[in-house]
Short mmCIF file of C-alpha atoms in Angstrom, two decimals:
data_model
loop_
_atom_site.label_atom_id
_atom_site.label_comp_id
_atom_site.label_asym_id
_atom_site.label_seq_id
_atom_site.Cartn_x
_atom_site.Cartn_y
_atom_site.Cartn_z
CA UNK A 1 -55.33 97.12 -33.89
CA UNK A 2 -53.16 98.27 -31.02
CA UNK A 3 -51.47 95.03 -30.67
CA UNK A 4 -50.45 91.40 -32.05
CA UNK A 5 -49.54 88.61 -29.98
CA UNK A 6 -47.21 85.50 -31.17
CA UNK A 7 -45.24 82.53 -29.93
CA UNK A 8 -41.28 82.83 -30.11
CA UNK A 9 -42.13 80.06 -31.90
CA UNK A 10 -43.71 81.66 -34.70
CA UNK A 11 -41.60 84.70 -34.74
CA UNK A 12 -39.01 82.25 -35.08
CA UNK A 13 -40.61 80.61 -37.93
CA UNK A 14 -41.22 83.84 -40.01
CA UNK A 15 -37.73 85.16 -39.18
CA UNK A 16 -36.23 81.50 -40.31
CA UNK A 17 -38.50 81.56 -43.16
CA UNK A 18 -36.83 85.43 -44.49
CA UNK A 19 -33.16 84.60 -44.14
CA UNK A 20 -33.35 81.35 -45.77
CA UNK A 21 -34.80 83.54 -48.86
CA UNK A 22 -31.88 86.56 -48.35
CA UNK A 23 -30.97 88.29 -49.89
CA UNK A 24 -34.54 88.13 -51.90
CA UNK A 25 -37.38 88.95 -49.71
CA UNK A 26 -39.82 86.56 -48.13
CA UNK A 27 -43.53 87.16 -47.23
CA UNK A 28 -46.20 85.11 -45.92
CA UNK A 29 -49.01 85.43 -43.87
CA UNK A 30 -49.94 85.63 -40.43
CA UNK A 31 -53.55 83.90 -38.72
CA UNK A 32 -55.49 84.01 -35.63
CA UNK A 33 -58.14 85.84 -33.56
CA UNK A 34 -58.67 88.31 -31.82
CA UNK A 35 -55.08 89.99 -31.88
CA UNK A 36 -53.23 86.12 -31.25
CA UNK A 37 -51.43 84.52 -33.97
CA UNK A 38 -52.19 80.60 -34.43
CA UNK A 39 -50.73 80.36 -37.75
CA UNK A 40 -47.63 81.40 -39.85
CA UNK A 41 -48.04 80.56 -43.52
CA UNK A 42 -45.49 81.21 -45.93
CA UNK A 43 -45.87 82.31 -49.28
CA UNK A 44 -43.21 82.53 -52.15
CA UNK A 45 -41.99 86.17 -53.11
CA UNK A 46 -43.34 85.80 -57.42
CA UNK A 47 -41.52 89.07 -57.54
CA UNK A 48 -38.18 86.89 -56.68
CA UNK A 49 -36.87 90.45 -56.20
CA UNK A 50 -34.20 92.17 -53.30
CA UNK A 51 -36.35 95.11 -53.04
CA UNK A 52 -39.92 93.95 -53.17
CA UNK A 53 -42.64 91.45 -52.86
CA UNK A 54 -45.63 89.99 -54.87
CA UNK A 55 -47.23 87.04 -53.24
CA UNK A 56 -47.93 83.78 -55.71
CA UNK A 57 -51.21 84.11 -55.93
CA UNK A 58 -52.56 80.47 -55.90
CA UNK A 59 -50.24 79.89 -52.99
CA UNK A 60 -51.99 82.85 -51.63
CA UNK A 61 -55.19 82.09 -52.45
CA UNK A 62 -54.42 78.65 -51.22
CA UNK A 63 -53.38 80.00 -47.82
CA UNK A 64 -56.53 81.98 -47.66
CA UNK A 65 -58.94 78.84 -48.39
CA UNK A 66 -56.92 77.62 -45.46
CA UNK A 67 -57.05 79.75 -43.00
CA UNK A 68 -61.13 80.35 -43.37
CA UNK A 69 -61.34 76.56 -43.51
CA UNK A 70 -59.71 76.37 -40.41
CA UNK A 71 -61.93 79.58 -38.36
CA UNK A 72 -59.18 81.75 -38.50
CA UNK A 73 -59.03 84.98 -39.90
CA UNK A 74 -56.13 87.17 -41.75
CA UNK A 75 -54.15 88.97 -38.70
CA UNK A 76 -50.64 90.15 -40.66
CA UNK A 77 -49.17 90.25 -43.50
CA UNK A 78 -45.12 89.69 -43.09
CA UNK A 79 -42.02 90.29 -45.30
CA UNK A 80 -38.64 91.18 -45.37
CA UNK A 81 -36.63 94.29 -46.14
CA UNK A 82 -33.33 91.58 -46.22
CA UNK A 83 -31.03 95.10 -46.71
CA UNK A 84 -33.23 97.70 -44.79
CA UNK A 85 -35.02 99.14 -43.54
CA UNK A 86 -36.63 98.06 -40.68
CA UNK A 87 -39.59 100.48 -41.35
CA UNK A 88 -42.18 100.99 -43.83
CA UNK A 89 -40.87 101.64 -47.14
CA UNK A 90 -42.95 104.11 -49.93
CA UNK A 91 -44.22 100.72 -51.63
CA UNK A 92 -45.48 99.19 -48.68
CA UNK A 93 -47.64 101.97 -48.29
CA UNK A 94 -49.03 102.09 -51.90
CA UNK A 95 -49.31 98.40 -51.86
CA UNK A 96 -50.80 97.80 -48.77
CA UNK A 97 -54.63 96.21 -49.53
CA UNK A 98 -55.87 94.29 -46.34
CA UNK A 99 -56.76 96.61 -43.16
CA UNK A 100 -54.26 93.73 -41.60
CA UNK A 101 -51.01 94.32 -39.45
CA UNK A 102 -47.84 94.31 -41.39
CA UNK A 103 -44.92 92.87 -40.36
CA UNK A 104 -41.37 93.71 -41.63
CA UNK A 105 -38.19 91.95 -41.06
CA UNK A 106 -34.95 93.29 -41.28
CA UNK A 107 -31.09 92.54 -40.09
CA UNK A 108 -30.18 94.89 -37.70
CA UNK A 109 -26.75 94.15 -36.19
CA UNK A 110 -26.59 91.21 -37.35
CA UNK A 111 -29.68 89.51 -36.16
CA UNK A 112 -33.18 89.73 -37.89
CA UNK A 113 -35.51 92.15 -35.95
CA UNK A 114 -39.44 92.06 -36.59
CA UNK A 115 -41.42 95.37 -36.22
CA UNK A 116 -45.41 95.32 -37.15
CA UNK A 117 -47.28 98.32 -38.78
CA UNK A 118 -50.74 99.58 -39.21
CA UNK A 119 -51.01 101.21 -42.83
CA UNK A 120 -53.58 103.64 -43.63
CA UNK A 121 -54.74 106.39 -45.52
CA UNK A 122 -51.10 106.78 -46.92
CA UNK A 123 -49.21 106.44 -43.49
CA UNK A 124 -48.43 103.94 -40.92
CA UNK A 125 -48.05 104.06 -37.42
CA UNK A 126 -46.37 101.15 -35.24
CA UNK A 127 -48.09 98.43 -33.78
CA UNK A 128 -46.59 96.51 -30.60
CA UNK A 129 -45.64 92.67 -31.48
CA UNK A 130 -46.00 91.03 -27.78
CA UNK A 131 -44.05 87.58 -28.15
CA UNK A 132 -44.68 85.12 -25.40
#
């Protein structure tokens, strides 16, 4: 995927959504077709951690039953790096498990900037977020 398009809407969803969790991070998921976002869905952060993530898995799987439900299909995965950095981190990588886009937040002079990733094969290369 060589691009994913959102609302400023929805990227102001997600990025209200990680900074009402900071310091911990946030994560949620991200719906749609064909490279267009429809749906932000948050999940809690189990992990309840500064440095990492672990979806709740019923809200997860909850989210997932939803989305199919609705004819949309997983797009990104989104979550916060609420101290840096804006950029894949070693865990991301080994954690990564859906052949989705994944998008991290992180404050960056003072305002919350999203970046999205495609990770693979045990690297990542950047992925344009068009917001409309």
């Amino acid at each position: 995927m060589n691009s994913l398009t959102l609302t400023n809407e929805q990227l102001q969803k997600m990025t209200a959504h990680v900074q009402s969790q900071a310091p911990l991070e946030a994560c949620g998921l991200l719906a749609g077709r064909d490279s267009q976002v429809e749906s932000v869905l948050e999940v809690a952060n189990q992990a309840q951690s500064e440095v990492r993530y672990v979806m709740d898995p019923l809200e997860q799987l909850h989210a997932f039953e939803w989305i199919e439900s609705n004819g949309q299909e997983l797009l990104g995965i989104f979550h916060s790096h609420p101290s840096g950095p804006e950029v894949v981190s070693p865990s991301d990588i080994t954690q990564a498990a859906y052949a989705v886009v994944y998008v991290i937040l992180a404050p960056v002079n003072g305002s919350w900037r999203a970046r999205g990733f495609w990770i693979e094969n045990g690297g990542y290369s950047e992925v344009a977020l068009q917001v409309r």
